CSV table of C-alpha atoms and ligand atoms in Angstrom, one decimal:
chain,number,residue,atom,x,y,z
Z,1,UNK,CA,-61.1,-10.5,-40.6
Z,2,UNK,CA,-60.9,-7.0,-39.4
Z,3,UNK,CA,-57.9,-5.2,-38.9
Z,4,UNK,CA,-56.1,-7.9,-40.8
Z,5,UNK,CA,-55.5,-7.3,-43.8
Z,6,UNK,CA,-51.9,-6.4,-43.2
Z,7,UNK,CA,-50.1,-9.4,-45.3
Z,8,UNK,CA,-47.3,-11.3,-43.4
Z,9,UNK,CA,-44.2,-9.8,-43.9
Z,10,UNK,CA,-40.3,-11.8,-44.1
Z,11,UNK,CA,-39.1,-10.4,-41.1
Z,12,UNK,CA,-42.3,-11.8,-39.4
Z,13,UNK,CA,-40.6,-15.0,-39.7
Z,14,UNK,CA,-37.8,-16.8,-38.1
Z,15,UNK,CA,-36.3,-19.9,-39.5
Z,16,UNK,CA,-35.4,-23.0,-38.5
Z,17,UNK,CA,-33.3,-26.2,-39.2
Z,18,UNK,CA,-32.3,-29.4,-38.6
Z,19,UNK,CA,-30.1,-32.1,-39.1
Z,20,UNK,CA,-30.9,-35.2,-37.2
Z,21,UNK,CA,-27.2,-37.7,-36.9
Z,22,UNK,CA,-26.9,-41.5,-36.2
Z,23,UNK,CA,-23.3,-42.7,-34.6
Z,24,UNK,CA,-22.1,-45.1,-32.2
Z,25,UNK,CA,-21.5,-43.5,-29.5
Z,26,UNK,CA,-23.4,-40.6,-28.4
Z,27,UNK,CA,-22.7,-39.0,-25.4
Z,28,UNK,CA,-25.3,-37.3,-22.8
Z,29,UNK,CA,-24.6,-33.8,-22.7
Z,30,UNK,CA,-26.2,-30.8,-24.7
Z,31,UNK,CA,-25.4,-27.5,-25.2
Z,32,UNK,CA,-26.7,-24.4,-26.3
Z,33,UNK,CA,-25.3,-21.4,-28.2
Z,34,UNK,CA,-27.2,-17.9,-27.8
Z,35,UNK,CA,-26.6,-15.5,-30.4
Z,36,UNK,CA,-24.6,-17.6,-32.4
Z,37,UNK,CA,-22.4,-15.6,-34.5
Z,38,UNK,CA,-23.1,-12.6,-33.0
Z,39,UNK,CA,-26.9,-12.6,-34.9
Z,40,UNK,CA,-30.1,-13.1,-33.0
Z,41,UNK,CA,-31.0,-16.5,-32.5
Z,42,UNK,CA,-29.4,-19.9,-31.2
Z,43,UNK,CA,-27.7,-23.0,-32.0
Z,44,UNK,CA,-28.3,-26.4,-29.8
Z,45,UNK,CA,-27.0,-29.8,-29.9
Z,46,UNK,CA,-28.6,-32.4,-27.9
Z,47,UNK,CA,-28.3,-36.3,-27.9
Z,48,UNK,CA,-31.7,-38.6,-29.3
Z,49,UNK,CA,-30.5,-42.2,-28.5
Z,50,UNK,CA,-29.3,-42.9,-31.7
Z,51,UNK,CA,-27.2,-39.7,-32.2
Z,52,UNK,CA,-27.4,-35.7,-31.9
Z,53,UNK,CA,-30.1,-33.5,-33.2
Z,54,UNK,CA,-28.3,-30.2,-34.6
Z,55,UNK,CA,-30.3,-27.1,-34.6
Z,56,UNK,CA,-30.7,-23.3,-35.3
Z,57,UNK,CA,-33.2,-20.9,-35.3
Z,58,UNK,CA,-32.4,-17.3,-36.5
Z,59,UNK,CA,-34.6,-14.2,-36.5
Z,60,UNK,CA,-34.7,-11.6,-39.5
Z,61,UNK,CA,-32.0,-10.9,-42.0
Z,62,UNK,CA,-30.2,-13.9,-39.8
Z,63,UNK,CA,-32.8,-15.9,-40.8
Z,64,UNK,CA,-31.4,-16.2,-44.0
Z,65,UNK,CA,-28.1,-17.7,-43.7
Z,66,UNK,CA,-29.7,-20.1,-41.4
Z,67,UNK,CA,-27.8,-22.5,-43.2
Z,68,UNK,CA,-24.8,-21.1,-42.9
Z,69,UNK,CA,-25.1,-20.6,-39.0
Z,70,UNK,CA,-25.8,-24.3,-38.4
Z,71,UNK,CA,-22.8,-25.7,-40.9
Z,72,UNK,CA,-20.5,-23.2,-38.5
Z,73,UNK,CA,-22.0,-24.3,-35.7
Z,74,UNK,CA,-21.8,-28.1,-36.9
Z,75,UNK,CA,-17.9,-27.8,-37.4
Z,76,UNK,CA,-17.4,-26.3,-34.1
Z,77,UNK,CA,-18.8,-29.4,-32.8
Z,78,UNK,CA,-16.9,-31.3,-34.6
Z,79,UNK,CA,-13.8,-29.6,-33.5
Z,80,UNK,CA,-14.6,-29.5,-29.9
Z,81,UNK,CA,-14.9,-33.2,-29.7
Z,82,UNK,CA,-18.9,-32.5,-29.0
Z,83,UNK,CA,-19.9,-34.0,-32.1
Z,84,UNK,CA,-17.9,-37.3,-33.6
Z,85,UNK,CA,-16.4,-37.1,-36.9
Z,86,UNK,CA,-18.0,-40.6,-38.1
Z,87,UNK,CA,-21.8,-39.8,-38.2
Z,88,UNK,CA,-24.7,-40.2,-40.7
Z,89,UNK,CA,-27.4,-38.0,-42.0
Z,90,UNK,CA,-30.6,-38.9,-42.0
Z,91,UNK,CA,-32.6,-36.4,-41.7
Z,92,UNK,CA,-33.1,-32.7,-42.8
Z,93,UNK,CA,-35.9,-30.7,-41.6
Z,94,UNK,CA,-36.9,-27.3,-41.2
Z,95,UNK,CA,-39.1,-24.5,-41.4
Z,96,UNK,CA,-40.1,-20.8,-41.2
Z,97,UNK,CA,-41.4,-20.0,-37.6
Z,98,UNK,CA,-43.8,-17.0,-36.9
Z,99,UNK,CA,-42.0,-14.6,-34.7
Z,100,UNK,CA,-45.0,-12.0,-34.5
Z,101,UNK,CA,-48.5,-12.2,-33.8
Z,102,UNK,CA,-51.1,-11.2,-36.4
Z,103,UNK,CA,-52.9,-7.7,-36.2
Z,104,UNK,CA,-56.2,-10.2,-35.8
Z,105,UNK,CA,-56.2,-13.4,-34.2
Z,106,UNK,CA,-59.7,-14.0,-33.9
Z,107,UNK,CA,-63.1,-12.3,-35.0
Z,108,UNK,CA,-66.4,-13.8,-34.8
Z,109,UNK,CA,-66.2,-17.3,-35.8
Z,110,UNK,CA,-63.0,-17.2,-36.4
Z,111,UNK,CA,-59.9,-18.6,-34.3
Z,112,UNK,CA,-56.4,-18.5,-34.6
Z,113,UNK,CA,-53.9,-21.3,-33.1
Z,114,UNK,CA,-50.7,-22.0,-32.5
Z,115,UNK,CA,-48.5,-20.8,-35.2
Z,116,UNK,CA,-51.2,-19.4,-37.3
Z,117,UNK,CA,-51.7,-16.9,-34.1
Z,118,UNK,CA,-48.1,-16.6,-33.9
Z,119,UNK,CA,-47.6,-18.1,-30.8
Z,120,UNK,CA,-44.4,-19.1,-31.0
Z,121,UNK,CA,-41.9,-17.7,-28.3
Z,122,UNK,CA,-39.2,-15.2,-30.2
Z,123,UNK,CA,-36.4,-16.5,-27.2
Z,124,UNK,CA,-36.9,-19.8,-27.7
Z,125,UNK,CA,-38.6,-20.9,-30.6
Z,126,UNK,CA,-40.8,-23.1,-28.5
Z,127,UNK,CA,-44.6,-23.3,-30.5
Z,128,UNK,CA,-45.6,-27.1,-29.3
Z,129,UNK,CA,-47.0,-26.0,-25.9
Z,130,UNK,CA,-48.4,-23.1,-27.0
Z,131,UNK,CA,-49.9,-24.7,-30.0
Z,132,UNK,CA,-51.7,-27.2,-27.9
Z,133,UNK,CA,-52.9,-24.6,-25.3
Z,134,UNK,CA,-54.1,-22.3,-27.6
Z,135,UNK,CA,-56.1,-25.4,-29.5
Z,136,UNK,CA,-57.5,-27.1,-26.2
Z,137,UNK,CA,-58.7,-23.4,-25.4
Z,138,UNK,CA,-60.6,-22.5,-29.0
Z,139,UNK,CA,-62.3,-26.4,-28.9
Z,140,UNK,CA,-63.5,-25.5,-24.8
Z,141,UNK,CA,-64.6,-21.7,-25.9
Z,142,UNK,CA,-66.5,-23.2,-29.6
Z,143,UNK,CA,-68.1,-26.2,-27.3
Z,144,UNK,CA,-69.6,-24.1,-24.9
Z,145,UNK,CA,-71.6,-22.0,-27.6
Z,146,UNK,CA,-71.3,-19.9,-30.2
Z,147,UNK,CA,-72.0,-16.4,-28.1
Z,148,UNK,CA,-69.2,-14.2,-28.8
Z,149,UNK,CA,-66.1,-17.3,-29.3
Z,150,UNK,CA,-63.6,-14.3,-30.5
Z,151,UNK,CA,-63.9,-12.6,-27.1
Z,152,UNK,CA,-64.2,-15.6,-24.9
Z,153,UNK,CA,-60.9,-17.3,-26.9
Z,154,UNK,CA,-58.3,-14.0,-26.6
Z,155,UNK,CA,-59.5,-13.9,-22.9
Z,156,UNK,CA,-58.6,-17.7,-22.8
Z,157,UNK,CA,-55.3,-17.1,-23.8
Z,158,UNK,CA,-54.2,-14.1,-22.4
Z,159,UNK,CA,-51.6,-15.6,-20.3
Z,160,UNK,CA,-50.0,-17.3,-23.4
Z,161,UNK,CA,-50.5,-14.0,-25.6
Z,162,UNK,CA,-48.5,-12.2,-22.3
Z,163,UNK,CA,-45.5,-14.5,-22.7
Z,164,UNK,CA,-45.2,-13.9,-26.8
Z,165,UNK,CA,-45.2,-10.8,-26.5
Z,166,UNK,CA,-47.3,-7.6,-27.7
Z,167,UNK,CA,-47.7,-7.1,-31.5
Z,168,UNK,CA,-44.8,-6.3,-33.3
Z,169,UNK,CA,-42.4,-6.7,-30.2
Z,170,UNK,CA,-39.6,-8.8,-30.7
Z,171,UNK,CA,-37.6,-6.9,-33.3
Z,172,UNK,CA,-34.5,-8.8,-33.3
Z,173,UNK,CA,-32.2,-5.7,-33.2
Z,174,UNK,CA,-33.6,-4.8,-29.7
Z,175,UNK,CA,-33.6,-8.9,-28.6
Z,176,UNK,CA,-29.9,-9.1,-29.5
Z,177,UNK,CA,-28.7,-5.9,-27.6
Z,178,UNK,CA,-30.4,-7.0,-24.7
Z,179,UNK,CA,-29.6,-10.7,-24.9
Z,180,UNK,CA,-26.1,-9.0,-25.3
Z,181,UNK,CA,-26.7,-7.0,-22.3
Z,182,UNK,CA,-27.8,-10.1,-20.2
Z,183,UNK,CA,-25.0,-12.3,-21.3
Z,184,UNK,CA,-22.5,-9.9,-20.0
Z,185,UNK,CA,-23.4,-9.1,-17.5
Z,186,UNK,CA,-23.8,-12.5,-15.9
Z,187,UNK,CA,-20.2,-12.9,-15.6
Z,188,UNK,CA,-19.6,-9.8,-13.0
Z,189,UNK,CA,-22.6,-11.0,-11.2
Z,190,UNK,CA,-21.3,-14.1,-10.9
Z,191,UNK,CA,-18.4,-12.9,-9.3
Z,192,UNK,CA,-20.4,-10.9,-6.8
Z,193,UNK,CA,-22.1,-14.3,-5.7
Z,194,UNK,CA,-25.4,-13.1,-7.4
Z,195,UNK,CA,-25.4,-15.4,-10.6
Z,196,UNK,CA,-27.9,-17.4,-9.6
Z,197,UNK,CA,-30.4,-14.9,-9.3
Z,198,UNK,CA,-29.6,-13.2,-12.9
Z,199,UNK,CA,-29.9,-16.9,-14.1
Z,200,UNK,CA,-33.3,-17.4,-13.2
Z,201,UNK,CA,-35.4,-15.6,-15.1
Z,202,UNK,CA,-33.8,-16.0,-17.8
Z,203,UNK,CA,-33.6,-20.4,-16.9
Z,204,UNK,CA,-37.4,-20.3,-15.9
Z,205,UNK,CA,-38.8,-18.5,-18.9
Z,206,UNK,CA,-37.4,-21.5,-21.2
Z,207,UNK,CA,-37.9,-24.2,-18.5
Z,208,UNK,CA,-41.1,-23.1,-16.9
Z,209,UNK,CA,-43.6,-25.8,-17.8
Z,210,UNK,CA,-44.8,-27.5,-14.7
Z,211,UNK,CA,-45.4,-30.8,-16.6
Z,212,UNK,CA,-41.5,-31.9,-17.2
Z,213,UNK,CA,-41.4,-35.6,-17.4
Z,214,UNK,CA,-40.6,-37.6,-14.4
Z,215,UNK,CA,-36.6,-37.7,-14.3
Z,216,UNK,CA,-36.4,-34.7,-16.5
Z,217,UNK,CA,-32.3,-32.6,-16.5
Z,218,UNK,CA,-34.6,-29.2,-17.0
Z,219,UNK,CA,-35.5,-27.6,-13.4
Z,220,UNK,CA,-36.9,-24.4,-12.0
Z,221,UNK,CA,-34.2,-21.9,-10.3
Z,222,UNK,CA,-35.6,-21.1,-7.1
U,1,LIG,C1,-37.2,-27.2,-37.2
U,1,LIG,C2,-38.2,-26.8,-36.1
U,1,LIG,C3,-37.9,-27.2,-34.8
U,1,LIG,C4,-38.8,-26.8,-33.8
U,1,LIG,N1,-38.5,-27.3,-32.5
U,1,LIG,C5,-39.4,-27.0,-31.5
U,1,LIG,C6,-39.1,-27.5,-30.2
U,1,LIG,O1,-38.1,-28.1,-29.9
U,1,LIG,N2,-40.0,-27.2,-29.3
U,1,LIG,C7,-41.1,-26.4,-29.5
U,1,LIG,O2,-41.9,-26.2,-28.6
U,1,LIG,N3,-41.4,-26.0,-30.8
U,1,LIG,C8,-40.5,-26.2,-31.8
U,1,LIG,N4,-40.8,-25.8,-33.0
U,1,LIG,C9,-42.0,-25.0,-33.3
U,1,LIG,C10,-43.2,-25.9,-33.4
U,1,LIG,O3,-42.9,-27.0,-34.3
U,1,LIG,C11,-44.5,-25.2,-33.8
U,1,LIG,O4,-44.6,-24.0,-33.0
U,1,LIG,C12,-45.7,-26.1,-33.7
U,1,LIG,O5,-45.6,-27.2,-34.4
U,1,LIG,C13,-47.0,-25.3,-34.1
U,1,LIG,O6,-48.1,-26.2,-34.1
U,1,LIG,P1,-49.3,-25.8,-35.0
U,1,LIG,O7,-50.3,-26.9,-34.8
U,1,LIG,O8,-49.7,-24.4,-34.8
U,1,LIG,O9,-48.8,-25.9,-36.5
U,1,LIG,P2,-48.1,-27.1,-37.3
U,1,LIG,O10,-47.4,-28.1,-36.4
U,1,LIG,O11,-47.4,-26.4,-38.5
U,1,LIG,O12,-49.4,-27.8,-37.9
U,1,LIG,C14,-50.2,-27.3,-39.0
U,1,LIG,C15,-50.7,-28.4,-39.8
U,1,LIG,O13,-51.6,-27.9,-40.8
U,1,LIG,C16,-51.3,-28.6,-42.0
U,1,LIG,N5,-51.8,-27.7,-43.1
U,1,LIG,C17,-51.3,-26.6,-43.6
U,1,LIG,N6,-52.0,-26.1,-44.6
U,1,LIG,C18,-53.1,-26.9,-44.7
U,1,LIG,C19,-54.2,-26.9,-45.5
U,1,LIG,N7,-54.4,-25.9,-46.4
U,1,LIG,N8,-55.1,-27.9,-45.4
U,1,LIG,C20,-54.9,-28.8,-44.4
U,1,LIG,N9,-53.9,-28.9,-43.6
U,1,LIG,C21,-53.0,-27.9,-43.7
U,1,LIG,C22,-49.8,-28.8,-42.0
U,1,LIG,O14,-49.4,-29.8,-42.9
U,1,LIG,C23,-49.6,-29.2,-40.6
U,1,LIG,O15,-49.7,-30.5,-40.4
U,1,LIG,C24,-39.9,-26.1,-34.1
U,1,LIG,C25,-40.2,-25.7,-35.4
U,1,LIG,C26,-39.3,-26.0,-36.4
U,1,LIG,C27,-39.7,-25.6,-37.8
């Protein structure tokens, strides 16, 4: 395709993993760790019904001690009484998780989705939604003809292609210093009573779907 040929690079690539626990007693709550270690990405923890999913998801040189990032995180747990000592493994999963979108996504006949596009959300790691969007729209563009599917597809999914981000823009040096920026400043606008309103972009851009399930914990800040 044109303007493509630029081959996919490492730091084009988050990762991710996970270890999926069984115990007896798992509790409700679930927590979330921005910039775990001080390196750009996060680390969550959240309850399945049969135990706790453990997570990370790191962006460029982070991305390789991945690993490392979730064991620390997963004895912090441990410590803090958030995740019980008697537990079994059962499953390990993970992956590498596009971070940037391609010079080309699509060119005549052809149409990028989902990850393949790179439309993955650097903040959040969240591709499913995106993924299905961005498939639902290339099926709807190719059923209604074959006259000019590129153009008719990227104007489709502009709206998801605004929320990624432009080519190239989620260098993770510039995402931690102002995740870093955010995080502190939060605090002192707390104390001025204004919390809530420096919580809600932030809040809505993960939680924004208006299709949460019935009874969901996630809601929009108003
Ligand atoms: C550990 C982890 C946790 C994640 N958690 C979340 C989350 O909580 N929420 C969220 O929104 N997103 C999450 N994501 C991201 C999300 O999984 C992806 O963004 C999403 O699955 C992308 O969907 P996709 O259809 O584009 O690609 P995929 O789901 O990767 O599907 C591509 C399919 O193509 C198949 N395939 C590949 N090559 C070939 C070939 N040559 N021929 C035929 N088939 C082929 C693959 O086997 C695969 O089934 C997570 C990712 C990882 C790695």
């Amino acid at each position: 395709m044109a303007g493509s040929r630029r081959p996919r690079w490492r730091q084009d690539f988050g990762a991710c993993l996970v270890r999926d626990y069984t115990c007896q007693r798992p509790h409700r709550s679930a927590v979330v760790f921005y910039l775990w270690n001080g390196e750009p990405g996060y680390c969550w923890l959240f309850p399945t019904g049969q135990g706790y999913r453990l997570g990370a998801g790191f962006l460029g040189s982070a991305a390789k001690s991945t690993r490392r990032h979730l064991d620390s995180m997963e004895q912090f747990c441990q410590a803090s009484g958030l995740l019980p000592g008697e537990r079994r493994l059962h499953r390990i999963s993970g992956a590498l998780a596009p971070v940037r979108l391609p010079a080309t996504i699509a060119a005549q006949r052809v149409l990028l989705v989902g990850d393949a596009a790179g439309l993955l959300d650097p903040l959040s790691g969240e591709g499913i939604y995106n993924a299905m969007r961005s498939g639902q729209a290339a099926g709807l563009v190719l059923g209604q003809g074959l006259d000019r599917p590129a153009r008719r597809y990227l104007r489709a999914i502009r709206p998801l292609l605004r929320e990624v981000g432009p080519p190239g823009a989620s260098h993770p040096g510039l995402m931690v210093a102002a995740l870093k920026a955010y995080f502190g400043l939060v605090p002192g606008l707390d104390r001025l009573g204004l919390g809530g309103l420096a919580r809600r972009p932030f809040v809505n851009r993960l939680f924004r779907r208006g299709s949460l399930p019935p009874g969901s914990h996630y809601r929009r800040l108003h």
